[in-house]
Amino acid sequence: MKPATCAVIIIALTLTPGAPQARSASTPPAPASIALPANYQQWRHVKTQIIQEGPGFERFGGMHHIYANERAVSGLRSRRFERGATLVAEFRELDRKGNVIDGGAIRLVDVMLFDAERFAATDGWGYAEFIGPTLLAKTLDSRLECHACHTKRADKGHVFSELPR
């Protein structure tokens, strides 16, 4: 194949709706224009959880770290979230060495962003998922699937995590 033909194919794939997008220095927006916060690991660490083999392991198995920005921390206290409250769930592989379990490579990162106007159809919450080692924004908009599960916690602001006591 000629170099010019390859360039045209690459450009066409890059501009095709739904085509995976490479992560740049500024992470591309996920569905509904939610970006992966660059500094989320410096936010308030809410909890760590390990899901071992069993129901849900294929999708959610591994070590999870939950982070909240200041607005989300306030919302976790009151269960009333204000615009800009953001929660991040970082899913890592389990790295087992003898009797020690560490968090391995990041598998995916889920982001919840509260904005009652932008995300009115999902009770104010926008959902995004970033997958793989380069954290590509998931191209399929799974907000309704995410929200269907989070609706089980409507009385807690649609959030599963709670601040430690």
PDB file of C-alpha atoms in Angstrom:
ATOM      1  CA  MET A   1       0.000   0.000   0.000  1.00  0.00           C
ATOM      2  CA  LYS A   2       1.299   3.472  -0.874  1.00  0.00           C
ATOM      3  CA  PRO A   3       2.133   5.867   2.007  1.00  0.00           C
ATOM      4  CA  ALA A   4      -0.494   8.376   0.801  1.00  0.00           C
ATOM      5  CA  THR A   5      -3.183   5.666   0.862  1.00  0.00           C
ATOM      6  CA  CYS A   6      -2.189   4.689   4.433  1.00  0.00           C
ATOM      7  CA  ALA A   7      -2.415   8.323   5.530  1.00  0.00           C
ATOM      8  CA  VAL A   8      -5.920   8.662   4.039  1.00  0.00           C
ATOM      9  CA  ILE A   9      -7.073   5.469   5.815  1.00  0.00           C
ATOM     10  CA  ILE A  10      -5.610   6.614   9.146  1.00  0.00           C
ATOM     11  CA  ILE A  11      -7.266  10.034   8.826  1.00  0.00           C
ATOM     12  CA  ALA A  12     -10.582   8.418   7.851  1.00  0.00           C
ATOM     13  CA  LEU A  13     -10.439   6.075  10.851  1.00  0.00           C
ATOM     14  CA  THR A  14      -9.552   8.979  13.135  1.00  0.00           C
ATOM     15  CA  LEU A  15     -12.526  11.020  11.949  1.00  0.00           C
ATOM     16  CA  THR A  16     -15.000   8.118  11.876  1.00  0.00           C
ATOM     17  CA  PRO A  17     -17.662   8.501  14.584  1.00  0.00           C
ATOM     18  CA  GLY A  18     -17.187   5.811  17.205  1.00  0.00           C
ATOM     19  CA  ALA A  19     -13.578   5.113  16.228  1.00  0.00           C
ATOM     20  CA  PRO A  20     -11.247   4.784  19.228  1.00  0.00           C
ATOM     21  CA  GLN A  21      -9.298   7.950  19.928  1.00  0.00           C
ATOM     22  CA  ALA A  22      -5.732   7.971  21.197  1.00  0.00           C
ATOM     23  CA  ARG A  23      -5.087   9.694  24.537  1.00  0.00           C
ATOM     24  CA  SER A  24      -3.167  12.928  24.192  1.00  0.00           C
ATOM     25  CA  ALA A  25      -1.589  15.156  26.825  1.00  0.00           C
ATOM     26  CA  SER A  26      -5.085  16.474  27.488  1.00  0.00           C
ATOM     27  CA  THR A  27      -7.348  13.451  27.816  1.00  0.00           C
ATOM     28  CA  PRO A  28     -10.125  13.475  25.195  1.00  0.00           C
ATOM     29  CA  PRO A  29     -13.650  13.905  26.473  1.00  0.00           C
ATOM     30  CA  ALA A  30     -15.760  10.814  27.016  1.00  0.00           C
ATOM     31  CA  PRO A  31     -19.440  10.652  26.152  1.00  0.00           C
ATOM     32  CA  ALA A  32     -21.329  13.771  27.265  1.00  0.00           C
ATOM     33  CA  SER A  33     -18.007  15.686  27.306  1.00  0.00           C
ATOM     34  CA  ILE A  34     -16.737  14.420  30.639  1.00  0.00           C
ATOM     35  CA  ALA A  35     -12.953  14.513  30.802  1.00  0.00           C
ATOM     36  CA  LEU A  36     -10.761  12.323  32.963  1.00  0.00           C
ATOM     37  CA  PRO A  37      -9.498  14.631  35.733  1.00  0.00           C
ATOM     38  CA  ALA A  38      -5.714  14.788  35.454  1.00  0.00           C
ATOM     39  CA  ASN A  39      -5.077  15.024  39.199  1.00  0.00           C
ATOM     40  CA  TYR A  40      -7.803  12.791  40.652  1.00  0.00           C
ATOM     41  CA  GLN A  41      -5.315  10.668  42.633  1.00  0.00           C
ATOM     42  CA  GLN A  42      -4.508  13.790  44.686  1.00  0.00           C
ATOM     43  CA  TRP A  43      -8.158  14.209  45.708  1.00  0.00           C
ATOM     44  CA  ARG A  44      -9.680  12.846  48.915  1.00  0.00           C
ATOM     45  CA  HIS A  45      -9.306   9.083  48.992  1.00  0.00           C
ATOM     46  CA  VAL A  46     -12.719   7.766  50.059  1.00  0.00           C
ATOM     47  CA  LYS A  47     -12.058   4.043  50.167  1.00  0.00           C
ATOM     48  CA  THR A  48     -10.310   1.022  48.714  1.00  0.00           C
ATOM     49  CA  GLN A  49     -12.156  -2.182  47.995  1.00  0.00           C
ATOM     50  CA  ILE A  50     -11.076  -5.569  46.641  1.00  0.00           C
ATOM     51  CA  ILE A  51     -13.495  -7.667  44.610  1.00  0.00           C
ATOM     52  CA  GLN A  52     -12.241 -11.248  44.385  1.00  0.00           C
ATOM     53  CA  GLU A  53     -13.388 -14.098  42.168  1.00  0.00           C
ATOM     54  CA  GLY A  54     -17.164 -14.531  42.219  1.00  0.00           C
ATOM     55  CA  PRO A  55     -20.231 -12.735  40.864  1.00  0.00           C
ATOM     56  CA  GLY A  56     -19.292  -9.561  39.004  1.00  0.00           C
ATOM     57  CA  PHE A  57     -15.566 -10.349  38.972  1.00  0.00           C
ATOM     58  CA  GLU A  58     -15.196 -10.261  35.191  1.00  0.00           C
ATOM     59  CA  ARG A  59     -16.422  -6.673  35.024  1.00  0.00           C
ATOM     60  CA  PHE A  60     -15.601  -5.273  38.466  1.00  0.00           C
ATOM     61  CA  GLY A  61     -12.941  -7.598  39.858  1.00  0.00           C
ATOM     62  CA  GLY A  62      -9.715  -6.240  41.265  1.00  0.00           C
ATOM     63  CA  MET A  63      -8.748  -3.377  43.536  1.00  0.00           C
ATOM     64  CA  HIS A  64     -10.860  -0.209  43.452  1.00  0.00           C
ATOM     65  CA  HIS A  65      -9.812   3.174  44.738  1.00  0.00           C
ATOM     66  CA  ILE A  66     -12.544   5.808  45.070  1.00  0.00           C
ATOM     67  CA  TYR A  67     -11.562   9.494  44.968  1.00  0.00           C
ATOM     68  CA  ALA A  68     -13.722  12.597  45.490  1.00  0.00           C
ATOM     69  CA  ASN A  69     -13.106  16.272  44.782  1.00  0.00           C
ATOM     70  CA  GLU A  70     -14.040  18.801  47.503  1.00  0.00           C
ATOM     71  CA  ARG A  71     -17.569  19.310  46.177  1.00  0.00           C
ATOM     72  CA  ALA A  72     -18.138  15.557  46.154  1.00  0.00           C
ATOM     73  CA  VAL A  73     -16.777  15.250  49.710  1.00  0.00           C
ATOM     74  CA  SER A  74     -19.376  17.818  50.816  1.00  0.00           C
ATOM     75  CA  GLY A  75     -22.035  15.854  48.955  1.00  0.00           C
ATOM     76  CA  LEU A  76     -20.967  12.589  50.567  1.00  0.00           C
ATOM     77  CA  ARG A  77     -21.488  14.241  53.959  1.00  0.00           C
ATOM     78  CA  SER A  78     -24.916  15.709  53.147  1.00  0.00           C
ATOM     79  CA  ARG A  79     -26.031  13.355  50.341  1.00  0.00           C
ATOM     80  CA  ARG A  80     -26.912  16.473  48.346  1.00  0.00           C
ATOM     81  CA  PHE A  81     -24.482  17.122  45.534  1.00  0.00           C
ATOM     82  CA  GLU A  82     -23.746  20.457  43.893  1.00  0.00           C
ATOM     83  CA  ARG A  83     -22.679  21.197  40.336  1.00  0.00           C
ATOM     84  CA  GLY A  84     -19.109  20.054  39.704  1.00  0.00           C
ATOM     85  CA  ALA A  85     -19.062  17.301  42.336  1.00  0.00           C
ATOM     86  CA  THR A  86     -16.908  14.557  40.826  1.00  0.00           C
ATOM     87  CA  LEU A  87     -16.193  11.001  41.943  1.00  0.00           C
ATOM     88  CA  VAL A  88     -13.597   8.765  40.332  1.00  0.00           C
ATOM     89  CA  ALA A  89     -13.444   4.978  40.663  1.00  0.00           C
ATOM     90  CA  GLU A  90     -10.076   3.571  39.608  1.00  0.00           C
ATOM     91  CA  PHE A  91     -10.139  -0.183  38.873  1.00  0.00           C
ATOM     92  CA  ARG A  92      -6.793  -1.990  39.081  1.00  0.00           C
ATOM     93  CA  GLU A  93      -5.669  -5.538  38.458  1.00  0.00           C
ATOM     94  CA  LEU A  94      -4.759  -7.546  41.542  1.00  0.00           C
ATOM     95  CA  ASP A  95      -1.014  -8.072  41.844  1.00  0.00           C
ATOM     96  CA  ARG A  96      -0.509 -11.046  44.197  1.00  0.00           C
ATOM     97  CA  LYS A  97       2.909 -11.764  45.663  1.00  0.00           C
ATOM     98  CA  GLY A  98       2.778 -14.450  48.309  1.00  0.00           C
ATOM     99  CA  ASN A  99       0.384 -13.314  50.987  1.00  0.00           C
ATOM    100  CA  VAL A 100       0.406  -9.679  49.810  1.00  0.00           C
ATOM    101  CA  ILE A 101      -2.098  -8.180  47.373  1.00  0.00           C
ATOM    102  CA  ASP A 102      -1.190  -4.885  45.684  1.00  0.00           C
ATOM    103  CA  GLY A 103      -2.979  -2.862  43.050  1.00  0.00           C
ATOM    104  CA  GLY A 104      -1.537  -3.675  39.648  1.00  0.00           C
ATOM    105  CA  ALA A 105      -2.104  -1.960  36.314  1.00  0.00           C
ATOM    106  CA  ILE A 106      -5.116   0.299  35.874  1.00  0.00           C
ATOM    107  CA  ARG A 107      -7.849  -1.524  33.942  1.00  0.00           C
ATOM    108  CA  LEU A 108     -10.385   1.262  33.764  1.00  0.00           C
ATOM    109  CA  VAL A 109     -11.453   4.487  35.399  1.00  0.00           C
ATOM    110  CA  ASP A 110     -15.089   5.524  35.877  1.00  0.00           C
ATOM    111  CA  VAL A 111     -16.030   9.166  36.411  1.00  0.00           C
ATOM    112  CA  MET A 112     -19.291  10.556  37.817  1.00  0.00           C
ATOM    113  CA  LEU A 113     -19.890  14.293  37.407  1.00  0.00           C
ATOM    114  CA  PHE A 114     -22.877  16.109  38.909  1.00  0.00           C
ATOM    115  CA  ASP A 115     -24.557  18.833  36.858  1.00  0.00           C
ATOM    116  CA  ALA A 116     -28.342  18.958  37.240  1.00  0.00           C
ATOM    117  CA  GLU A 117     -28.822  20.886  33.983  1.00  0.00           C
ATOM    118  CA  ARG A 118     -26.517  18.927  31.664  1.00  0.00           C
ATOM    119  CA  PHE A 119     -27.536  15.529  32.986  1.00  0.00           C
ATOM    120  CA  ALA A 120     -31.201  16.079  33.885  1.00  0.00           C
ATOM    121  CA  ALA A 121     -32.218  12.759  32.275  1.00  0.00           C
ATOM    122  CA  THR A 122     -30.008  10.851  34.751  1.00  0.00           C
ATOM    123  CA  ASP A 123     -30.920  12.743  37.926  1.00  0.00           C
ATOM    124  CA  GLY A 124     -28.035  15.175  37.505  1.00  0.00           C
ATOM    125  CA  TRP A 125     -25.230  12.646  37.125  1.00  0.00           C
ATOM    126  CA  GLY A 126     -23.083  12.230  34.032  1.00  0.00           C
ATOM    127  CA  TYR A 127     -21.084   9.024  33.647  1.00  0.00           C
ATOM    128  CA  ALA A 128     -17.919   8.300  31.675  1.00  0.00           C
ATOM    129  CA  GLU A 129     -15.535   5.367  31.451  1.00  0.00           C
ATOM    130  CA  PHE A 130     -11.915   5.316  30.359  1.00  0.00           C
ATOM    131  CA  ILE A 131     -10.491   1.901  29.480  1.00  0.00           C
ATOM    132  CA  GLY A 132      -7.210   0.129  28.870  1.00  0.00           C
ATOM    133  CA  PRO A 133      -3.605   0.993  29.602  1.00  0.00           C
ATOM    134  CA  THR A 134      -3.839   4.291  27.675  1.00  0.00           C
ATOM    135  CA  LEU A 135      -7.230   5.164  29.241  1.00  0.00           C
ATOM    136  CA  LEU A 136      -9.127   5.712  26.001  1.00  0.00           C
ATOM    137  CA  ALA A 137     -12.558   7.254  26.445  1.00  0.00           C
ATOM    138  CA  LYS A 138     -15.199   4.592  25.965  1.00  0.00           C
ATOM    139  CA  THR A 139     -17.033   5.405  22.757  1.00  0.00           C
ATOM    140  CA  LEU A 140     -20.314   3.717  23.708  1.00  0.00           C
ATOM    141  CA  ASP A 141     -22.433   6.021  25.846  1.00  0.00           C
ATOM    142  CA  SER A 142     -23.272   3.776  28.788  1.00  0.00           C
ATOM    143  CA  ARG A 143     -24.863   6.483  30.911  1.00  0.00           C
ATOM    144  CA  LEU A 144     -28.253   4.778  31.019  1.00  0.00           C
ATOM    145  CA  GLU A 145     -26.685   1.452  32.015  1.00  0.00           C
ATOM    146  CA  CYS A 146     -24.635   3.177  34.732  1.00  0.00           C
ATOM    147  CA  HIS A 147     -27.584   5.176  35.952  1.00  0.00           C
ATOM    148  CA  ALA A 148     -29.872   2.137  36.104  1.00  0.00           C
ATOM    149  CA  CYS A 149     -27.508   0.619  38.669  1.00  0.00           C
ATOM    150  CA  HIS A 150     -26.932   3.883  40.570  1.00  0.00           C
ATOM    151  CA  THR A 151     -30.701   4.417  40.847  1.00  0.00           C
ATOM    152  CA  LYS A 152     -30.621   1.681  43.508  1.00  0.00           C
ATOM    153  CA  ARG A 153     -28.923   4.314  45.702  1.00  0.00           C
ATOM    154  CA  ALA A 154     -31.245   7.245  44.931  1.00  0.00           C
ATOM    155  CA  ASP A 155     -31.724   7.807  48.673  1.00  0.00           C
ATOM    156  CA  LYS A 156     -27.931   8.260  48.994  1.00  0.00           C
ATOM    157  CA  GLY A 157     -27.600  10.728  46.106  1.00  0.00           C
ATOM    158  CA  HIS A 158     -27.104   7.888  43.555  1.00  0.00           C
ATOM    159  CA  VAL A 159     -23.657   7.183  45.029  1.00  0.00           C
ATOM    160  CA  PHE A 160     -22.471   3.846  46.443  1.00  0.00           C
ATOM    161  CA  SER A 161     -19.443   5.107  48.365  1.00  0.00           C
ATOM    162  CA  GLU A 162     -19.619   6.653  51.809  1.00  0.00           C
ATOM    163  CA  LEU A 163     -17.018   8.537  53.788  1.00  0.00           C
ATOM    164  CA  PRO A 164     -15.277   6.491  56.493  1.00  0.00           C
ATOM    165  CA  ARG A 165     -16.769   6.985  59.956  1.00  0.00           C
TER     166      ARG A 165
END
